[in-house]
Amino acid sequence: MGDVVQIYEDYKDHADFLTVYVREAHPTDEWQMKSNVKDDVCYAQPKTLEQRVAIANDFTKRFKFPLPFGIDDMSNAANDAYAAWPERIYIIDESGRIAYRGGMGPFNYKPEEAREWLAARYGAVKHEAPKSSTKAVPASTSGAAAPATPAPAASAPVPAAK
Amino acid sequence: MNRFWKWIAGIFGVLLVAAFAMLSYMAGSPKDVYGMVRYALPHMHRGTLKVGSDAPDARIVALDGVSRFHIRERTHERPLVLVFGSFT
């Protein structure tokens, strides 16, 4: 999601953004990945809208996610209309037509393509290149940690339905 | 003829094992292959939308869990970057 947040920061003055939370990709009761456990991202597949809303709120708070956010309802209407699962990006132009259709994640989920579309229209936003690696001290010897995974929000993995 | 079919069955078996091994490698483990086939494939759709298609509308629930809005409400004066995803 970091790439998307950076794109948002770079182009929010030119384009609107909306993140739509769809059904979970790797919930605990379906196909959970080891990385989910490692990152303490353990949720069962929501069975109610309240559960979906709770997970979505957990996500936005935990990552201080800045993009405007919405939730697909339990009919999965947005997911079905956009073939969105597990992750996908579209750009809709001012006339209401699809201007960019991203590939299906995870393998073809490429935020950089959306960035290219925005850059072609509004100009590229350049970022400073990372400092020379020759001066970098490996994290393992410097004691610096990798970018921190946010602290576990709670030990109970499934937000309770209201 | 009997020998021919044994060869065919053998080759088919080898291809099946190779495909499973390849999928296990790509997915991470044999358990992940099961997860992919059981849970991911039924939900993965390429979709029919193309560049130039009218963007479909859908009703979206706001983070407060109560308010609703439509995707098309957000597509007027500026392009809308629509990002779909989940937590896991």
Tab-separated table of C-alpha atoms in Angstrom:
chain	number	residue	atom	x	y	z
A	1	MET	CA	0.000	0.000	0.000
A	2	GLY	CA	3.012	2.255	0.362
A	3	ASP	CA	3.186	2.875	-3.362
A	4	VAL	CA	-0.440	3.888	-3.495
A	5	VAL	CA	-0.037	6.263	-0.572
A	6	GLN	CA	2.927	7.893	-2.295
A	7	ILE	CA	0.935	8.251	-5.519
A	8	TYR	CA	-1.874	9.799	-3.508
A	9	GLU	CA	0.490	12.278	-1.885
A	10	ASP	CA	1.952	13.161	-5.276
A	11	TYR	CA	-1.290	13.566	-7.214
A	12	LYS	CA	-4.051	14.331	-4.742
A	13	ASP	CA	-4.178	17.918	-6.004
A	14	HIS	CA	-5.001	16.663	-9.490
A	15	ALA	CA	-7.076	13.537	-9.021
A	16	ASP	CA	-9.538	12.094	-6.546
A	17	PHE	CA	-8.777	8.823	-4.840
A	18	LEU	CA	-10.977	6.186	-3.318
A	19	THR	CA	-9.930	2.960	-1.673
A	20	VAL	CA	-12.584	0.276	-1.535
A	21	TYR	CA	-12.189	-2.525	0.967
A	22	VAL	CA	-13.369	-5.814	-0.531
A	23	ARG	CA	-13.592	-9.339	0.870
A	24	GLU	CA	-10.454	-10.587	2.569
A	25	ALA	CA	-7.876	-12.385	0.473
A	26	HIS	CA	-6.169	-14.461	3.161
A	27	PRO	CA	-8.444	-14.782	6.168
A	28	THR	CA	-7.737	-17.207	8.988
A	29	ASP	CA	-10.648	-19.437	8.037
A	30	GLU	CA	-9.655	-19.730	4.395
A	31	TRP	CA	-6.224	-19.409	2.848
A	32	GLN	CA	-4.101	-17.788	5.501
A	33	MET	CA	-0.505	-17.022	4.625
A	34	LYS	CA	2.464	-17.281	6.971
A	35	SER	CA	3.165	-13.620	6.327
A	36	ASN	CA	-0.231	-12.738	7.794
A	37	VAL	CA	0.756	-14.379	11.064
A	38	LYS	CA	4.163	-12.748	10.996
A	39	ASP	CA	2.610	-9.337	10.407
A	40	ASP	CA	-0.202	-10.021	12.876
A	41	VAL	CA	-2.817	-9.498	10.235
A	42	CYS	CA	-5.148	-12.293	11.241
A	43	TYR	CA	-8.823	-11.911	10.503
A	44	ALA	CA	-11.552	-14.350	9.670
A	45	GLN	CA	-13.588	-13.680	6.561
A	46	PRO	CA	-16.231	-11.160	7.635
A	47	LYS	CA	-19.719	-12.598	7.642
A	48	THR	CA	-21.459	-9.334	8.421
A	49	LEU	CA	-21.088	-5.745	7.325
A	50	GLU	CA	-20.250	-4.773	10.898
A	51	GLN	CA	-17.264	-7.111	10.818
A	52	ARG	CA	-16.130	-5.670	7.507
A	53	VAL	CA	-16.451	-2.143	8.836
A	54	ALA	CA	-14.480	-3.087	11.959
A	55	ILE	CA	-11.602	-4.558	9.947
A	56	ALA	CA	-11.574	-1.586	7.583
A	57	ASN	CA	-11.374	0.786	10.542
A	58	ASP	CA	-8.632	-1.323	12.076
A	59	PHE	CA	-6.674	-1.068	8.841
A	60	THR	CA	-7.009	2.687	8.406
A	61	LYS	CA	-6.131	3.369	12.035
A	62	ARG	CA	-3.256	0.947	12.214
A	63	PHE	CA	-1.567	2.291	9.095
A	64	LYS	CA	-2.861	5.849	9.404
A	65	PHE	CA	-4.070	5.287	5.870
A	66	PRO	CA	-4.668	8.700	4.331
A	67	LEU	CA	-6.723	7.870	1.237
A	68	PRO	CA	-10.486	8.305	1.225
A	69	PHE	CA	-11.909	4.953	2.158
A	70	GLY	CA	-15.063	2.985	1.563
A	71	ILE	CA	-16.272	-0.560	2.065
A	72	ASP	CA	-17.899	-2.895	-0.395
A	73	ASP	CA	-21.145	-4.118	1.123
A	74	MET	CA	-21.950	-7.760	1.737
A	75	SER	CA	-23.456	-8.155	-1.722
A	76	ASN	CA	-19.924	-7.565	-3.072
A	77	ALA	CA	-21.417	-5.301	-5.714
A	78	ALA	CA	-18.276	-3.246	-6.291
A	79	ASN	CA	-16.105	-6.337	-6.295
A	80	ASP	CA	-18.302	-8.003	-8.882
A	81	ALA	CA	-18.630	-4.928	-11.057
A	82	TYR	CA	-14.901	-4.296	-11.165
A	83	ALA	CA	-13.558	-7.848	-10.805
A	84	ALA	CA	-11.624	-6.290	-7.982
A	85	TRP	CA	-10.573	-9.182	-5.770
A	86	PRO	CA	-7.954	-9.574	-4.434
A	87	GLU	CA	-6.580	-6.174	-5.386
A	88	ARG	CA	-6.835	-3.979	-8.402
A	89	ILE	CA	-6.544	-0.362	-9.508
A	90	TYR	CA	-8.666	1.546	-11.993
A	91	ILE	CA	-8.669	5.146	-13.064
A	92	ILE	CA	-11.989	6.626	-14.118
A	93	ASP	CA	-11.820	9.808	-16.146
A	94	GLU	CA	-14.024	12.867	-15.845
A	95	SER	CA	-16.496	11.490	-18.372
A	96	GLY	CA	-17.070	8.404	-16.239
A	97	ARG	CA	-15.161	5.994	-18.442
A	98	ILE	CA	-12.402	3.611	-17.550
A	99	ALA	CA	-9.158	5.343	-18.430
A	100	TYR	CA	-6.818	2.828	-16.843
A	101	ARG	CA	-7.532	-0.761	-15.948
A	102	GLY	CA	-4.950	-2.384	-13.762
A	103	GLY	CA	-4.252	-6.063	-13.724
A	104	MET	CA	-5.505	-8.519	-11.154
A	105	GLY	CA	-3.383	-8.758	-8.046
A	106	PRO	CA	-1.151	-9.852	-6.679
A	107	PHE	CA	0.968	-10.616	-9.721
A	108	ASN	CA	-0.427	-7.954	-12.018
A	109	TYR	CA	-1.140	-5.336	-9.392
A	110	LYS	CA	1.103	-2.522	-10.544
A	111	PRO	CA	0.539	0.857	-8.914
A	112	GLU	CA	3.412	2.233	-10.972
A	113	GLU	CA	1.219	1.926	-14.066
A	114	ALA	CA	-1.388	4.169	-12.451
A	115	ARG	CA	1.407	6.549	-11.561
A	116	GLU	CA	2.506	6.566	-15.207
A	117	TRP	CA	-1.019	7.447	-16.300
A	118	LEU	CA	-1.132	10.330	-13.846
A	119	ALA	CA	2.372	11.408	-14.754
A	120	ALA	CA	1.500	11.475	-18.450
A	121	ARG	CA	-1.353	13.836	-17.706
A	122	TYR	CA	-0.031	15.963	-14.853
A	123	GLY	CA	3.708	15.529	-15.061
A	124	ALA	CA	6.048	13.212	-13.256
A	125	VAL	CA	6.807	13.747	-9.610
A	126	LYS	CA	10.385	12.917	-8.910
A	127	HIS	CA	11.619	11.658	-5.593
A	128	GLU	CA	15.117	11.776	-4.263
A	129	ALA	CA	17.009	8.619	-5.054
A	130	PRO	CA	18.044	6.604	-2.029
A	131	LYS	CA	21.476	7.539	-0.706
A	132	SER	CA	24.467	5.611	-1.970
A	133	SER	CA	24.484	2.066	-0.698
A	134	THR	CA	28.236	2.246	-0.072
A	135	LYS	CA	27.566	4.371	2.978
A	136	ALA	CA	24.696	2.331	4.169
A	137	VAL	CA	25.186	0.198	7.209
A	138	PRO	CA	23.400	-3.106	7.075
A	139	ALA	CA	20.507	-3.085	9.456
A	140	SER	CA	21.696	-6.295	11.020
A	141	THR	CA	24.912	-4.672	12.227
A	142	SER	CA	23.689	-1.197	12.962
A	143	GLY	CA	20.892	-2.323	15.152
A	144	ALA	CA	18.418	-0.492	12.971
A	145	ALA	CA	15.260	-2.365	12.401
A	146	ALA	CA	13.469	-2.783	9.153
A	147	PRO	CA	10.461	-0.540	8.701
A	148	ALA	CA	8.351	-1.486	11.604
A	149	THR	CA	5.279	-3.498	11.223
A	150	PRO	CA	2.670	-1.651	13.199
A	151	ALA	CA	2.170	-2.979	16.662
A	152	PRO	CA	-0.527	-5.569	17.041
A	153	ALA	CA	-3.806	-3.866	17.507
A	154	ALA	CA	-5.255	-6.627	19.587
A	155	SER	CA	-4.717	-10.266	20.226
A	156	ALA	CA	-8.260	-11.127	19.260
A	157	PRO	CA	-8.148	-11.506	15.506
A	158	VAL	CA	-11.768	-11.045	14.627
A	159	PRO	CA	-13.498	-7.836	15.517
A	160	ALA	CA	-16.723	-8.609	17.228
A	161	ALA	CA	-19.909	-7.907	15.411
A	162	LYS	CA	-21.884	-5.091	16.864
B	1	MET	CA	-0.990	-51.145	-27.106
B	2	ASN	CA	-0.848	-51.917	-23.431
B	3	ARG	CA	2.667	-50.560	-23.316
B	4	PHE	CA	1.576	-47.395	-25.125
B	5	TRP	CA	-1.040	-46.594	-22.502
B	6	LYS	CA	1.445	-47.232	-19.728
B	7	TRP	CA	3.710	-44.639	-21.284
B	8	ILE	CA	0.856	-42.169	-21.615
B	9	ALA	CA	-0.148	-42.712	-17.990
B	10	GLY	CA	3.459	-42.369	-16.882
B	11	ILE	CA	3.973	-39.129	-18.788
B	12	PHE	CA	0.676	-37.762	-17.496
B	13	GLY	CA	1.689	-38.644	-13.938
B	14	VAL	CA	5.069	-36.996	-14.307
B	15	LEU	CA	3.467	-33.854	-15.730
B	16	LEU	CA	0.964	-33.788	-12.872
B	17	VAL	CA	3.694	-34.083	-10.250
B	18	ALA	CA	5.784	-31.443	-12.033
B	19	ALA	CA	2.817	-29.068	-12.193
B	20	PHE	CA	2.064	-29.592	-8.503
B	21	ALA	CA	5.719	-29.056	-7.597
B	22	MET	CA	5.850	-25.909	-9.696
B	23	LEU	CA	2.648	-24.562	-8.152
B	24	SER	CA	3.924	-25.408	-4.664
B	25	TYR	CA	7.087	-23.511	-5.383
B	26	MET	CA	5.198	-20.514	-6.749
B	27	ALA	CA	2.570	-20.461	-4.019
B	28	GLY	CA	4.948	-21.249	-1.171
B	29	SER	CA	3.903	-24.728	-0.082
B	30	PRO	CA	1.551	-27.577	-1.010
B	31	LYS	CA	-0.927	-26.163	1.522
B	32	ASP	CA	-0.907	-22.899	-0.389
B	33	VAL	CA	-1.687	-24.731	-3.601
B	34	TYR	CA	-4.785	-26.104	-1.926
B	35	GLY	CA	-5.664	-22.626	-0.662
B	36	MET	CA	-5.191	-21.149	-4.097
B	37	VAL	CA	-7.361	-23.744	-5.801
B	38	ARG	CA	-10.009	-23.865	-3.077
B	39	TYR	CA	-10.323	-20.202	-2.165
B	40	ALA	CA	-8.592	-17.968	-4.688
B	41	LEU	CA	-9.443	-19.344	-8.092
B	42	PRO	CA	-13.244	-19.185	-7.618
B	43	HIS	CA	-12.987	-15.476	-6.849
B	44	MET	CA	-10.454	-14.456	-9.439
B	45	HIS	CA	-12.061	-12.973	-12.509
B	46	ARG	CA	-10.454	-10.986	-15.232
B	47	GLY	CA	-13.636	-9.010	-15.640
B	48	THR	CA	-15.105	-7.527	-18.759
B	49	LEU	CA	-14.244	-3.882	-18.244
B	50	LYS	CA	-11.937	-2.321	-20.764
B	51	VAL	CA	-10.376	1.068	-21.198
B	52	GLY	CA	-13.171	3.223	-22.611
B	53	SER	CA	-15.958	1.255	-20.920
B	54	ASP	CA	-18.473	3.121	-18.810
B	55	ALA	CA	-17.357	2.774	-15.211
B	56	PRO	CA	-19.931	0.738	-13.321
B	57	ASP	CA	-21.522	2.223	-10.273
B	58	ALA	CA	-21.767	0.551	-6.895
B	59	ARG	CA	-22.943	1.632	-3.510
B	60	ILE	CA	-20.151	1.905	-1.001
B	61	VAL	CA	-20.367	1.964	2.769
B	62	ALA	CA	-18.460	4.703	4.555
B	63	LEU	CA	-16.077	3.938	7.393
B	64	ASP	CA	-18.703	4.905	9.938
B	65	GLY	CA	-20.643	1.859	8.787
B	66	VAL	CA	-23.798	3.878	8.337
B	67	SER	CA	-23.369	6.400	5.538
B	68	ARG	CA	-23.483	5.247	1.944
B	69	PHE	CA	-22.245	6.823	-1.248
B	70	HIS	CA	-21.892	5.821	-4.870
B	71	ILE	CA	-18.651	5.479	-6.767
B	72	ARG	CA	-20.070	7.577	-9.597
B	73	GLU	CA	-20.675	10.440	-7.200
B	74	ARG	CA	-16.908	10.821	-7.095
B	75	THR	CA	-16.337	10.919	-10.841
B	76	HIS	CA	-17.038	14.386	-12.056
B	77	GLU	CA	-14.435	17.052	-12.304
B	78	ARG	CA	-11.262	15.086	-11.851
B	79	PRO	CA	-10.091	11.568	-12.581
B	80	LEU	CA	-10.816	9.066	-9.844
B	81	VAL	CA	-8.134	6.591	-8.854
B	82	LEU	CA	-10.006	3.587	-7.550
B	83	VAL	CA	-7.971	1.213	-5.405
B	84	PHE	CA	-9.466	-2.119	-4.382
B	85	GLY	CA	-7.918	-4.286	-1.726
B	86	SER	CA	-8.207	-5.932	1.654
B	87	PHE	CA	-6.182	-6.117	4.859
B	88	THR	CA	-4.771	-9.600	4.444
